[in-house]
PDB file of C-alpha atoms and ligand atoms in Angstrom:
ATOM      1  CA  MET A 274      94.093  79.165 150.063  1.00  0.00           C
ATOM      2  CA  ALA A 275      93.106  81.030 147.491  1.00  0.00           C
ATOM      3  CA  TRP A 276      95.817  82.518 145.644  1.00  0.00           C
ATOM      4  CA  VAL A 277      98.104  80.599 148.184  1.00  0.00           C
ATOM      5  CA  SER A 278      97.759  76.777 147.440  1.00  0.00           C
ATOM      6  CA  THR A 279      99.012  77.402 143.691  1.00  0.00           C
ATOM      7  CA  ALA A 280     100.236  74.751 141.536  1.00  0.00           C
ATOM      8  CA  GLU A 281     104.143  74.471 142.752  1.00  0.00           C
ATOM      9  CA  LEU A 282     102.815  74.273 146.542  1.00  0.00           C
ATOM     10  CA  VAL A 283     100.121  71.572 145.592  1.00  0.00           C
ATOM     11  CA  ALA A 284     102.621  69.808 143.561  1.00  0.00           C
ATOM     12  CA  ALA A 285     104.906  69.235 146.551  1.00  0.00           C
ATOM     13  CA  VAL A 286     102.450  68.011 148.522  1.00  0.00           C
ATOM     14  CA  SER A 287     101.010  65.290 146.580  1.00  0.00           C
ATOM     15  CA  GLU A 288     105.157  64.714 146.009  1.00  0.00           C
ATOM     16  CA  ALA A 289     105.537  64.498 148.924  1.00  0.00           C
ATOM     17  CA  GLY A 290     102.134  61.940 149.994  1.00  0.00           C
ATOM     18  CA  GLY A 291      99.735  64.405 150.798  1.00  0.00           C
ATOM     19  CA  LEU A 292      96.936  65.358 148.706  1.00  0.00           C
ATOM     20  CA  GLY A 293      97.475  68.858 146.611  1.00  0.00           C
ATOM     21  CA  ILE A 294      94.517  70.924 146.344  1.00  0.00           C
ATOM     22  CA  ILE A 295      95.066  74.297 144.343  1.00  0.00           C
ATOM     23  CA  GLY A 296      92.343  77.285 146.478  1.00  0.00           C
ATOM     24  CA  SER A 297      90.357  78.363 143.035  1.00  0.00           C
ATOM     25  CA  GLY A 298      88.876  81.552 145.154  1.00  0.00           C
ATOM     26  CA  GLN A 299      87.075  83.669 143.350  1.00  0.00           C
ATOM     27  CA  ALA A 300      89.771  83.608 140.595  1.00  0.00           C
ATOM     28  CA  PRO A 301      88.203  83.463 136.407  1.00  0.00           C
ATOM     29  CA  PRO A 302      88.106  79.989 135.307  1.00  0.00           C
ATOM     30  CA  GLN A 303      90.826  80.364 132.742  1.00  0.00           C
ATOM     31  CA  TRP A 304      93.982  80.991 135.664  1.00  0.00           C
ATOM     32  CA  VAL A 305      92.221  77.932 137.247  1.00  0.00           C
ATOM     33  CA  ARG A 306      92.229  75.973 133.881  1.00  0.00           C
ATOM     34  CA  GLU A 307      96.315  77.027 134.185  1.00  0.00           C
ATOM     35  CA  GLN A 308      97.446  75.568 137.184  1.00  0.00           C
ATOM     36  CA  VAL A 309      95.551  72.487 136.797  1.00  0.00           C
ATOM     37  CA  HIS A 310      97.803  71.955 133.680  1.00  0.00           C
ATOM     38  CA  ARG A 311     100.735  73.597 135.537  1.00  0.00           C
ATOM     39  CA  VAL A 312     100.341  70.039 138.061  1.00  0.00           C
ATOM     40  CA  LYS A 313     100.534  68.008 135.550  1.00  0.00           C
ATOM     41  CA  GLU A 314     103.215  68.924 134.437  1.00  0.00           C
ATOM     42  CA  LEU A 315     105.011  68.459 137.803  1.00  0.00           C
ATOM     43  CA  THR A 316     103.678  66.091 138.845  1.00  0.00           C
ATOM     44  CA  GLY A 317     101.769  62.145 137.800  1.00  0.00           C
ATOM     45  CA  LYS A 318     100.578  62.216 141.633  1.00  0.00           C
ATOM     46  CA  PRO A 319      96.800  62.453 142.341  1.00  0.00           C
ATOM     47  CA  PHE A 320      95.976  66.231 143.430  1.00  0.00           C
ATOM     48  CA  GLY A 321      92.758  69.049 144.377  1.00  0.00           C
ATOM     49  CA  VAL A 322      91.107  71.571 143.659  1.00  0.00           C
ATOM     50  CA  ASN A 323      89.162  73.568 146.327  1.00  0.00           C
ATOM     51  CA  VAL A 324      85.652  75.838 144.667  1.00  0.00           C
ATOM     52  CA  MET A 325      84.565  78.018 146.713  1.00  0.00           C
ATOM     53  CA  LEU A 326      80.890  78.150 146.330  1.00  0.00           C
ATOM     54  CA  LEU A 327      80.387  81.447 146.485  1.00  0.00           C
ATOM     55  CA  SER A 328      82.801  82.579 143.730  1.00  0.00           C
ATOM     56  CA  PRO A 329      80.267  83.897 140.316  1.00  0.00           C
ATOM     57  CA  HIS A 330      83.010  81.384 138.686  1.00  0.00           C
ATOM     58  CA  ALA A 331      81.637  78.074 140.711  1.00  0.00           C
ATOM     59  CA  GLU A 332      79.707  76.077 138.126  1.00  0.00           C
ATOM     60  CA  GLU A 333      82.098  77.099 134.926  1.00  0.00           C
ATOM     61  CA  ILE A 334      85.049  75.785 137.554  1.00  0.00           C
ATOM     62  CA  ILE A 335      82.997  72.637 138.313  1.00  0.00           C
ATOM     63  CA  ARG A 336      82.209  72.168 134.122  1.00  0.00           C
ATOM     64  CA  LEU A 337      86.337  72.193 134.037  1.00  0.00           C
ATOM     65  CA  LEU A 338      87.055  70.089 136.479  1.00  0.00           C
ATOM     66  CA  VAL A 339      85.341  67.913 135.035  1.00  0.00           C
ATOM     67  CA  GLU A 340      86.506  68.158 131.990  1.00  0.00           C
ATOM     68  CA  GLU A 341      90.563  68.059 133.226  1.00  0.00           C
ATOM     69  CA  ARG A 342      89.022  65.161 135.450  1.00  0.00           C
ATOM     70  CA  VAL A 343      91.320  65.967 138.193  1.00  0.00           C
ATOM     71  CA  ALA A 344      90.578  63.599 141.527  1.00  0.00           C
ATOM     72  CA  VAL A 345      89.126  65.547 143.616  1.00  0.00           C
ATOM     73  CA  VAL A 346      87.156  68.645 144.285  1.00  0.00           C
ATOM     74  CA  THR A 347      87.096  69.527 147.895  1.00  0.00           C
ATOM     75  CA  THR A 348      84.230  72.220 147.966  1.00  0.00           C
ATOM     76  CA  GLY A 349      83.499  75.509 150.999  1.00  0.00           C
ATOM     77  CA  ALA A 350      81.728  78.267 151.928  1.00  0.00           C
ATOM     78  CA  GLY A 351      78.555  76.986 150.231  1.00  0.00           C
ATOM     79  CA  ASN A 352      76.360  72.597 150.008  1.00  0.00           C
ATOM     80  CA  PRO A 353      78.072  71.635 146.620  1.00  0.00           C
ATOM     81  CA  GLY A 354      75.051  69.222 145.701  1.00  0.00           C
ATOM     82  CA  LYS A 355      74.169  70.548 142.426  1.00  0.00           C
ATOM     83  CA  TYR A 356      77.318  69.625 141.217  1.00  0.00           C
ATOM     84  CA  LEU A 357      77.595  65.640 142.977  1.00  0.00           C
ATOM     85  CA  ASN A 358      76.325  63.934 139.729  1.00  0.00           C
ATOM     86  CA  LEU A 359      78.531  65.903 136.975  1.00  0.00           C
ATOM     87  CA  LEU A 360      81.181  65.119 139.069  1.00  0.00           C
ATOM     88  CA  HIS A 361      80.675  61.207 140.225  1.00  0.00           C
ATOM     89  CA  ASP A 362      80.204  61.274 136.467  1.00  0.00           C
ATOM     90  CA  ALA A 363      82.618  62.250 135.409  1.00  0.00           C
ATOM     91  CA  GLY A 364      84.488  59.754 138.575  1.00  0.00           C
ATOM     92  CA  ILE A 365      85.561  62.750 140.606  1.00  0.00           C
ATOM     93  CA  LYS A 366      85.828  62.247 144.321  1.00  0.00           C
ATOM     94  CA  VAL A 367      83.520  65.211 146.567  1.00  0.00           C
ATOM     95  CA  ILE A 368      84.434  65.662 149.822  1.00  0.00           C
ATOM     96  CA  PRO A 369      82.888  69.005 150.876  1.00  0.00           C
ATOM     97  CA  VAL A 370      84.504  70.919 153.584  1.00  0.00           C
ATOM     98  CA  VAL A 371      81.653  71.283 156.109  1.00  0.00           C
ATOM     99  CA  SER A 372      81.191  73.817 160.146  1.00  0.00           C
ATOM    100  CA  SER A 373      78.253  71.961 161.282  1.00  0.00           C
ATOM    101  CA  VAL A 374      76.606  68.434 161.626  1.00  0.00           C
ATOM    102  CA  ALA A 375      73.462  69.721 160.302  1.00  0.00           C
ATOM    103  CA  LEU A 376      75.247  70.250 156.776  1.00  0.00           C
ATOM    104  CA  ALA A 377      77.505  66.795 157.047  1.00  0.00           C
ATOM    105  CA  LYS A 378      73.788  65.107 157.622  1.00  0.00           C
ATOM    106  CA  ARG A 379      72.388  66.707 154.740  1.00  0.00           C
ATOM    107  CA  LEU A 380      75.786  66.245 152.162  1.00  0.00           C
ATOM    108  CA  VAL A 381      75.818  62.594 153.086  1.00  0.00           C
ATOM    109  CA  ARG A 382      72.717  62.030 152.323  1.00  0.00           C
ATOM    110  CA  SER A 383      73.127  63.491 149.092  1.00  0.00           C
ATOM    111  CA  GLY A 384      76.300  61.158 148.530  1.00  0.00           C
ATOM    112  CA  VAL A 385      79.728  62.274 149.054  1.00  0.00           C
ATOM    113  CA  ASP A 386      82.469  60.241 149.280  1.00  0.00           C
ATOM    114  CA  ALA A 387      83.956  61.651 152.258  1.00  0.00           C
ATOM    115  CA  LEU A 388      83.715  65.040 154.621  1.00  0.00           C
ATOM    116  CA  ILE A 389      86.349  67.780 155.626  1.00  0.00           C
ATOM    117  CA  ALA A 390      84.724  68.916 159.216  1.00  0.00           C
ATOM    118  CA  GLU A 391      86.878  72.422 160.099  1.00  0.00           C
ATOM    119  CA  GLY A 392      86.688  73.967 163.106  1.00  0.00           C
ATOM    120  CA  MET A 393      86.322  77.927 163.843  1.00  0.00           C
ATOM    121  CA  GLU A 394      90.249  77.604 164.558  1.00  0.00           C
ATOM    122  CA  SER A 395      90.583  78.074 160.686  1.00  0.00           C
ATOM    123  CA  GLY A 396      92.077  80.996 158.073  1.00  0.00           C
ATOM    124  CA  GLY A 397      89.166  82.466 156.468  1.00  0.00           C
ATOM    125  CA  HIS A 398      85.837  81.904 155.999  1.00  0.00           C
ATOM    126  CA  VAL A 399      84.576  80.162 159.085  1.00  0.00           C
ATOM    127  CA  GLY A 400      81.785  78.597 161.286  1.00  0.00           C
ATOM    128  CA  GLU A 401      80.374  78.617 164.466  1.00  0.00           C
ATOM    129  CA  LEU A 402      82.344  75.502 166.668  1.00  0.00           C
ATOM    130  CA  THR A 403      85.388  74.628 167.571  1.00  0.00           C
ATOM    131  CA  THR A 404      87.433  71.550 166.030  1.00  0.00           C
ATOM    132  CA  MET A 405      87.024  70.085 169.174  1.00  0.00           C
ATOM    133  CA  ALA A 406      83.573  70.326 169.497  1.00  0.00           C
ATOM    134  CA  LEU A 407      82.663  69.570 165.529  1.00  0.00           C
ATOM    135  CA  VAL A 408      84.806  67.198 164.545  1.00  0.00           C
ATOM    136  CA  PRO A 409      83.330  64.198 167.383  1.00  0.00           C
ATOM    137  CA  GLN A 410      80.257  65.089 166.922  1.00  0.00           C
ATOM    138  CA  VAL A 411      81.048  65.174 162.406  1.00  0.00           C
ATOM    139  CA  VAL A 412      82.105  61.660 162.888  1.00  0.00           C
ATOM    140  CA  ASP A 413      79.344  59.865 165.185  1.00  0.00           C
ATOM    141  CA  ALA A 414      76.624  61.309 162.497  1.00  0.00           C
ATOM    142  CA  VAL A 415      78.026  60.848 159.458  1.00  0.00           C
ATOM    143  CA  ASP A 416      79.265  57.081 157.323  1.00  0.00           C
ATOM    144  CA  VAL A 417      81.815  58.445 155.163  1.00  0.00           C
ATOM    145  CA  PRO A 418      85.075  58.768 156.326  1.00  0.00           C
ATOM    146  CA  VAL A 419      85.528  62.514 157.868  1.00  0.00           C
ATOM    147  CA  ILE A 420      89.499  64.100 157.528  1.00  0.00           C
ATOM    148  CA  ALA A 421      89.635  67.299 160.484  1.00  0.00           C
ATOM    149  CA  ALA A 422      90.900  70.595 159.671  1.00  0.00           C
ATOM    150  CA  GLY A 423      91.212  74.145 161.945  1.00  0.00           C
ATOM    151  CA  GLY A 424      93.549  74.530 164.661  1.00  0.00           C
ATOM    152  CA  ILE A 425      95.878  71.666 162.666  1.00  0.00           C
ATOM    153  CA  CYS A 426      99.455  72.576 161.828  1.00  0.00           C
ATOM    154  CA  ASP A 427     102.100  69.267 163.972  1.00  0.00           C
ATOM    155  CA  GLY A 428     101.911  66.455 165.161  1.00  0.00           C
ATOM    156  CA  ARG A 429     100.260  66.558 168.395  1.00  0.00           C
ATOM    157  CA  GLY A 430      97.266  67.991 166.413  1.00  0.00           C
ATOM    158  CA  MET A 431      97.330  65.530 163.739  1.00  0.00           C
ATOM    159  CA  ALA A 432      97.006  63.020 166.774  1.00  0.00           C
ATOM    160  CA  ALA A 433      94.534  64.506 168.104  1.00  0.00           C
ATOM    161  CA  ALA A 434      92.422  64.680 165.238  1.00  0.00           C
ATOM    162  CA  LEU A 435      93.190  60.675 164.957  1.00  0.00           C
ATOM    163  CA  MET A 436      91.754  60.268 168.512  1.00  0.00           C
ATOM    164  CA  LEU A 437      88.354  62.719 167.937  1.00  0.00           C
ATOM    165  CA  GLY A 438      87.621  59.788 165.304  1.00  0.00           C
ATOM    166  CA  ALA A 439      89.501  61.963 162.063  1.00  0.00           C
ATOM    167  CA  GLU A 440      90.926  59.624 159.470  1.00  0.00           C
ATOM    168  CA  GLY A 441      93.271  62.561 158.054  1.00  0.00           C
ATOM    169  CA  VAL A 442      94.020  65.656 158.887  1.00  0.00           C
ATOM    170  CA  GLN A 443      93.283  69.118 155.900  1.00  0.00           C
ATOM    171  CA  MET A 444      96.416  71.669 157.260  1.00  0.00           C
ATOM    172  CA  GLY A 445      96.813  75.096 155.533  1.00  0.00           C
ATOM    173  CA  THR A 446      98.847  77.662 157.382  1.00  0.00           C
ATOM    174  CA  ARG A 447     101.358  75.790 157.872  1.00  0.00           C
ATOM    175  CA  PHE A 448     101.832  75.594 154.525  1.00  0.00           C
ATOM    176  CA  ILE A 449     101.709  79.643 154.006  1.00  0.00           C
ATOM    177  CA  CYS A 450     104.947  79.595 154.802  1.00  0.00           C
ATOM    178  CA  ALA A 451     105.815  75.907 152.629  1.00  0.00           C
ATOM    179  CA  LEU A 452     109.091  77.142 150.387  1.00  0.00           C
ATOM    180  CA  GLU A 453     107.215  76.221 147.710  1.00  0.00           C
ATOM    181  CA  CYS A 454     104.187  78.333 148.201  1.00  0.00           C
ATOM    182  CA  THR A 455     104.620  81.459 146.109  1.00  0.00           C
ATOM    183  CA  VAL A 456     102.664  84.119 148.556  1.00  0.00           C
ATOM    184  CA  HIS A 457     104.811  87.326 148.546  1.00  0.00           C
ATOM    185  CA  GLU A 458     107.351  87.346 151.500  1.00  0.00           C
ATOM    186  CA  ARG A 459     106.126  90.029 153.993  1.00  0.00           C
ATOM    187  CA  VAL A 460     102.313  87.042 154.176  1.00  0.00           C
ATOM    188  CA  LYS A 461     105.480  83.974 155.309  1.00  0.00           C
ATOM    189  CA  ASP A 462     107.026  87.045 157.552  1.00  0.00           C
ATOM    190  CA  MET A 463     103.960  87.865 159.230  1.00  0.00           C
ATOM    191  CA  VAL A 464     102.960  84.825 159.704  1.00  0.00           C
ATOM    192  CA  ILE A 465     105.861  83.505 161.466  1.00  0.00           C
ATOM    193  CA  LYS A 466     105.590  86.588 163.766  1.00  0.00           C
ATOM    194  CA  ALA A 467     102.686  86.201 164.366  1.00  0.00           C
ATOM    195  CA  ARG A 468     101.281  85.301 168.505  1.00  0.00           C
ATOM    196  CA  ASP A 469      98.810  83.413 170.281  1.00  0.00           C
ATOM    197  CA  ARG A 470      95.649  86.211 169.770  1.00  0.00           C
ATOM    198  CA  ASP A 471      97.195  87.904 165.991  1.00  0.00           C
ATOM    199  CA  THR A 472      93.860  86.387 164.206  1.00  0.00           C
ATOM    200  CA  ILE A 473      90.897  87.681 164.371  1.00  0.00           C
ATOM    201  CA  VAL A 474      87.053  86.864 162.804  1.00  0.00           C
ATOM    202  CA  THR A 475      85.268  90.068 160.906  1.00  0.00           C
ATOM    203  CA  GLY A 476      82.414  89.421 159.134  1.00  0.00           C
ATOM    204  CA  ARG A 477      80.016  88.175 161.944  1.00  0.00           C
ATOM    205  CA  PRO A 478      77.145  90.438 161.187  1.00  0.00           C
ATOM    206  CA  THR A 479      77.699  89.842 157.494  1.00  0.00           C
ATOM    207  CA  GLY A 480      77.086  86.042 157.432  1.00  0.00           C
ATOM    208  CA  HIS A 481      80.316  85.667 156.039  1.00  0.00           C
ATOM    209  CA  PRO A 482      82.660  85.670 159.271  1.00  0.00           C
ATOM    210  CA  VAL A 483      86.267  85.561 157.876  1.00  0.00           C
ATOM    211  CA  ARG A 484      89.577  85.043 160.255  1.00  0.00           C
ATOM    212  CA  VAL A 485      92.033  86.974 159.414  1.00  0.00           C
ATOM    213  CA  LEU A 486      95.960  88.358 161.354  1.00  0.00           C
ATOM    214  CA  LYS A 487      94.659  91.497 162.957  1.00  0.00           C
ATOM    215  CA  ASN A 488      96.130  94.562 160.609  1.00  0.00           C
ATOM    216  CA  LYS A 489      94.541  97.937 159.201  1.00  0.00           C
ATOM    217  CA  LEU A 490      92.394  96.118 157.316  1.00  0.00           C
ATOM    218  CA  ALA A 491      91.083  94.248 159.537  1.00  0.00           C
ATOM    219  CA  LYS A 492      90.123  97.668 162.302  1.00  0.00           C
ATOM    220  CA  LYS A 493      88.726  98.818 159.440  1.00  0.00           C
ATOM    221  CA  PHE A 494      85.903  96.608 158.812  1.00  0.00           C
ATOM    222  CA  LEU A 495      86.008  96.350 163.258  1.00  0.00           C
ATOM    223  CA  GLU A 496      84.949 100.079 162.139  1.00  0.00           C
ATOM    224  CA  LEU A 497      82.452  98.906 160.031  1.00  0.00           C
ATOM    225  CA  GLU A 498      80.732  96.661 162.801  1.00  0.00           C
ATOM    226  CA  ASP A 499      80.414  99.537 165.349  1.00  0.00           C
ATOM    227  CA  ARG A 500      78.060 101.069 163.279  1.00  0.00           C
ATOM    228  CA  CYS A 501      76.771  98.512 161.646  1.00  0.00           C
ATOM    229  CA  ALA A 502      77.213  99.442 158.270  1.00  0.00           C
ATOM    230  CA  PRO A 503      75.126  97.971 155.207  1.00  0.00           C
ATOM    231  CA  GLY A 504      76.418  94.639 153.675  1.00  0.00           C
ATOM    232  CA  GLU A 505      77.145  97.092 150.304  1.00  0.00           C
ATOM    233  CA  GLU A 506      80.247  98.796 152.378  1.00  0.00           C
ATOM    234  CA  PHE A 507      81.680  95.477 153.603  1.00  0.00           C
ATOM    235  CA  GLU A 508      81.006  94.230 149.952  1.00  0.00           C
ATOM    236  CA  LYS A 509      83.156  97.251 148.577  1.00  0.00           C
ATOM    237  CA  LEU A 510      86.380  97.189 151.135  1.00  0.00           C
ATOM    238  CA  GLY A 511      86.516  93.673 150.586  1.00  0.00           C
ATOM    239  CA  VAL A 512      86.983  93.170 147.068  1.00  0.00           C
ATOM    240  CA  GLY A 513      89.788  92.183 145.658  1.00  0.00           C
ATOM    241  CA  ARG A 514      91.997  92.251 149.261  1.00  0.00           C
ATOM    242  CA  LEU A 515      93.382  88.263 148.893  1.00  0.00           C
ATOM    243  CA  LYS A 516      95.185  88.897 146.266  1.00  0.00           C
ATOM    244  CA  GLN A 517      96.452  91.896 147.484  1.00  0.00           C
ATOM    245  CA  ALA A 518      97.597  90.564 150.103  1.00  0.00           C
ATOM    246  CA  MET A 519      98.779  87.373 149.660  1.00  0.00           C
ATOM    247  CA  VAL A 520     100.143  87.841 145.600  1.00  0.00           C
ATOM    248  CA  ASP A 521     101.040  92.078 146.538  1.00  0.00           C
ATOM    249  CA  GLY A 522     102.686  91.666 149.669  1.00  0.00           C
ATOM    250  CA  ASP A 523     100.204  94.679 151.545  1.00  0.00           C
ATOM    251  CA  THR A 524     100.074  93.085 154.585  1.00  0.00           C
ATOM    252  CA  ASP A 525      98.352  96.438 156.071  1.00  0.00           C
ATOM    253  CA  MET A 526      95.629  97.080 153.605  1.00  0.00           C
ATOM    254  CA  GLY A 527      95.027  93.166 152.492  1.00  0.00           C
ATOM    255  CA  SER A 528      93.576  90.464 153.872  1.00  0.00           C
ATOM    256  CA  VAL A 529      96.486  88.237 154.901  1.00  0.00           C
ATOM    257  CA  MET A 530      93.427  85.101 156.239  1.00  0.00           C
ATOM    258  CA  ALA A 531      95.660  82.756 158.344  1.00  0.00           C
ATOM    259  CA  GLY A 532      94.158  80.496 161.305  1.00  0.00           C
ATOM    260  CA  GLN A 533      95.198  80.550 164.698  1.00  0.00           C
ATOM    261  CA  VAL A 534      98.595  77.713 164.706  1.00  0.00           C
ATOM    262  CA  ALA A 535      99.997  81.340 162.514  1.00  0.00           C
ATOM    263  CA  ALA A 536     101.715  81.840 166.355  1.00  0.00           C
ATOM    264  CA  MET A 537     102.735  77.968 166.034  1.00  0.00           C
ATOM    265  CA  VAL A 538     104.335  78.203 162.434  1.00  0.00           C
ATOM    266  CA  ARG A 539     108.255  79.437 162.820  1.00  0.00           C
ATOM    267  CA  GLN A 540     110.071  78.844 159.504  1.00  0.00           C
ATOM    268  CA  VAL A 541     109.810  78.246 156.091  1.00  0.00           C
ATOM    269  CA  GLN A 542     110.428  74.744 155.490  1.00  0.00           C
ATOM    270  CA  PRO A 543     110.155  72.915 151.939  1.00  0.00           C
ATOM    271  CA  ALA A 544     106.629  70.858 152.265  1.00  0.00           C
ATOM    272  CA  ARG A 545     107.832  67.466 151.908  1.00  0.00           C
ATOM    273  CA  GLU A 546     109.921  68.906 155.350  1.00  0.00           C
ATOM    274  CA  ILE A 547     106.223  70.097 156.919  1.00  0.00           C
ATOM    275  CA  ILE A 548     104.541  65.983 155.795  1.00  0.00           C
ATOM    276  CA  ASN A 549     107.461  64.343 157.765  1.00  0.00           C
ATOM    277  CA  ASP A 550     107.185  66.006 160.692  1.00  0.00           C
ATOM    278  CA  VAL A 551     103.479  66.314 161.540  1.00  0.00           C
ATOM    279  CA  VAL A 552     103.334  62.335 160.104  1.00  0.00           C
ATOM    280  CA  THR A 553     106.249  61.255 162.294  1.00  0.00           C
ATOM    281  CA  GLY A 554     105.346  63.776 165.100  1.00  0.00           C
ATOM    282  CA  ALA A 555     101.611  61.500 165.059  1.00  0.00           C
ATOM    283  CA  GLU A 556     103.038  58.486 165.307  1.00  0.00           C
ATOM    284  CA  ASN A 557     105.259  59.152 167.613  1.00  0.00           C
ATOM    285  CA  ILE A 558     102.918  60.290 169.824  1.00  0.00           C
ATOM    286  CA  ILE A 559     100.480  57.778 169.480  1.00  0.00           C
ATOM    287  CA  ARG A 560     103.292  55.021 170.124  1.00  0.00           C
ATOM    288  CA  HIS A 561     104.061  56.838 173.594  1.00  0.00           C
ATOM    289  CA  ILE A 562     100.448  56.760 174.460  1.00  0.00           C
ATOM    290  CA  ARG A 563     100.074  52.811 173.355  1.00  0.00           C
ATOM    291  CA  CYS A 564     103.317  52.244 175.545  1.00  0.00           C
ATOM    292  CA  ARG A 565     101.439  54.272 178.799  1.00  0.00           C
ATOM    293  CA  VAL A 566      98.479  52.461 178.595  1.00  0.00           C
ATOM    294  CA  VAL A 567      99.753  49.153 177.913  1.00  0.00           C
ATOM    295  CA  ASP A 568     102.290  49.241 181.492  1.00  0.00           C
TER     296      ASP A 568
HETATM  297  O1  TUI B 841      85.641  78.218 152.654  1.00  0.00           O
HETATM  298  C1  TUI B 841      86.565  78.246 153.415  1.00  0.00           C
HETATM  299  N1  TUI B 841      87.585  79.515 153.546  1.00  0.00           N
HETATM  300  C2  TUI B 841      86.962  79.858 152.816  1.00  0.00           C
HETATM  301  S1  TUI B 841      86.477  80.689 151.606  1.00  0.00           S
HETATM  302  C3  TUI B 841      87.097  82.251 151.126  1.00  0.00           C
HETATM  303  S2  TUI B 841      86.536  83.691 150.338  1.00  0.00           S
HETATM  304  C4  TUI B 841      85.016  84.494 150.733  1.00  0.00           C
HETATM  305  N2  TUI B 841      84.344  85.354 149.719  1.00  0.00           N
HETATM  306  C5  TUI B 841      83.889  86.231 150.606  1.00  0.00           C
HETATM  307  C6  TUI B 841      82.906  85.542 151.381  1.00  0.00           C
HETATM  308  C7  TUI B 841      83.748  84.743 152.372  1.00  0.00           C
HETATM  309  C8  TUI B 841      84.544  84.464 152.025  1.00  0.00           C
HETATM  310  C9  TUI B 841      88.003  82.121 152.910  1.00  0.00           C
HETATM  311  N3  TUI B 841      88.387  81.574 153.411  1.00  0.00           N
HETATM  312  N4  TUI B 841      86.758  76.730 154.819  1.00  0.00           N
HETATM  313  C10 TUI B 841      85.998  76.290 154.396  1.00  0.00           C
HETATM  314  C11 TUI B 841      84.242  76.085 155.251  1.00  0.00           C
HETATM  315  N5  TUI B 841      82.906  76.198 154.264  1.00  0.00           N
HETATM  316  N6  TUI B 841      84.412  76.585 156.161  1.00  0.00           N
HETATM  317  C12 TUI B 841      82.969  76.640 156.102  1.00  0.00           C
HETATM  318  C13 TUI B 841      82.127  76.224 155.223  1.00  0.00           C
HETATM  319  C14 TUI B 841      80.985  76.949 155.765  1.00  0.00           C
HETATM  320  C15 TUI B 841      79.702  76.997 155.404  1.00  0.00           C
HETATM  321  C16 TUI B 841      78.615  76.641 155.677  1.00  0.00           C
HETATM  322  C17 TUI B 841      80.340  75.427 154.329  1.00  0.00           C
HETATM  323  C18 TUI B 841      79.143  75.453 154.322  1.00  0.00           C
HETATM  324  C19 TUI B 841      78.543  76.614 154.946  1.00  0.00           C
HETATM  325  O2  TUI B 841      76.606  76.630 154.762  1.00  0.00           O
HETATM  326  C20 TUI B 841      76.143  76.043 153.392  1.00  0.00           C
HETATM  327  C21 TUI B 841      75.160  75.381 153.845  1.00  0.00           C
HETATM  328  O3  TUI B 841      74.678  75.429 152.694  1.00  0.00           O
HETATM  329  O4  TUI B 841      74.151  75.796 154.646  1.00  0.00           O
END
């Protein structure tokens, strides 16, 4: 959610009873600090920051988050083990994203507070397992709360995640189309127009597979894969592409990272409305199922 989950959206989500998370991606530390300050101006509610561990700025960002005493740090695309003591000493809860049971167990042994088990339906960097298969396996393997992510965008998805043993859900793609989300309008349009098979995973041969909405750039990545191009060519083609899409609105040659549920997102709505829809939707389904079971 780098360049997508910025201060306005984060504050709106936290104000509406969720936990807004700033996506820091590969952004420079000064940008992250400004975002943190802006959220603090907009809300007194707790919020978090996601640190993408492949970023060259990851360590510096962790240090500034310790100074800023944010409530929660989530991590993606790696193992945050070496930062745990630093973050815990500052009273910050650490919730890594995992895409396998092995990493989940390792991180729980090193003392993380909870986990986000993310299936490969999600947008951006993905693992191999689906949410349906991953979440119950992680739930069975660890004794910390598990939050489900990947392929969840409405009450049905949330209810299903709770049935799998999750304590909560993390959603990204639907919030691209939140009113408060500052991405370029063309990105919101592309998500709203997406159909079921419009996302694709590129970059598998590099070891960093990424789910994106199909466009010219995705086709160029597939061409590199077809001719087994060296890693440097992927890297060169990928530099700066997320910002190019999300901020500049280049939906042809930018990287429009979005999950498979893009096809289910049909309108731009305030974050509060999205959260209410998901939570009341889940409550209604669960109540209905309980009635059926009791009958
Ligand atoms: O991290 C994400 N989503 C992302 S990161 C990103 S930017 C990017 N830039 C260059 C290459 C790749 C991505 C765009 N979207 N989601 C959380 C997530 N983390 N999904 C899967 C993982 C993950 C995968 C492997 C976490 C840890 C891991 O293994 C680490 C280890 O040490 O075993």
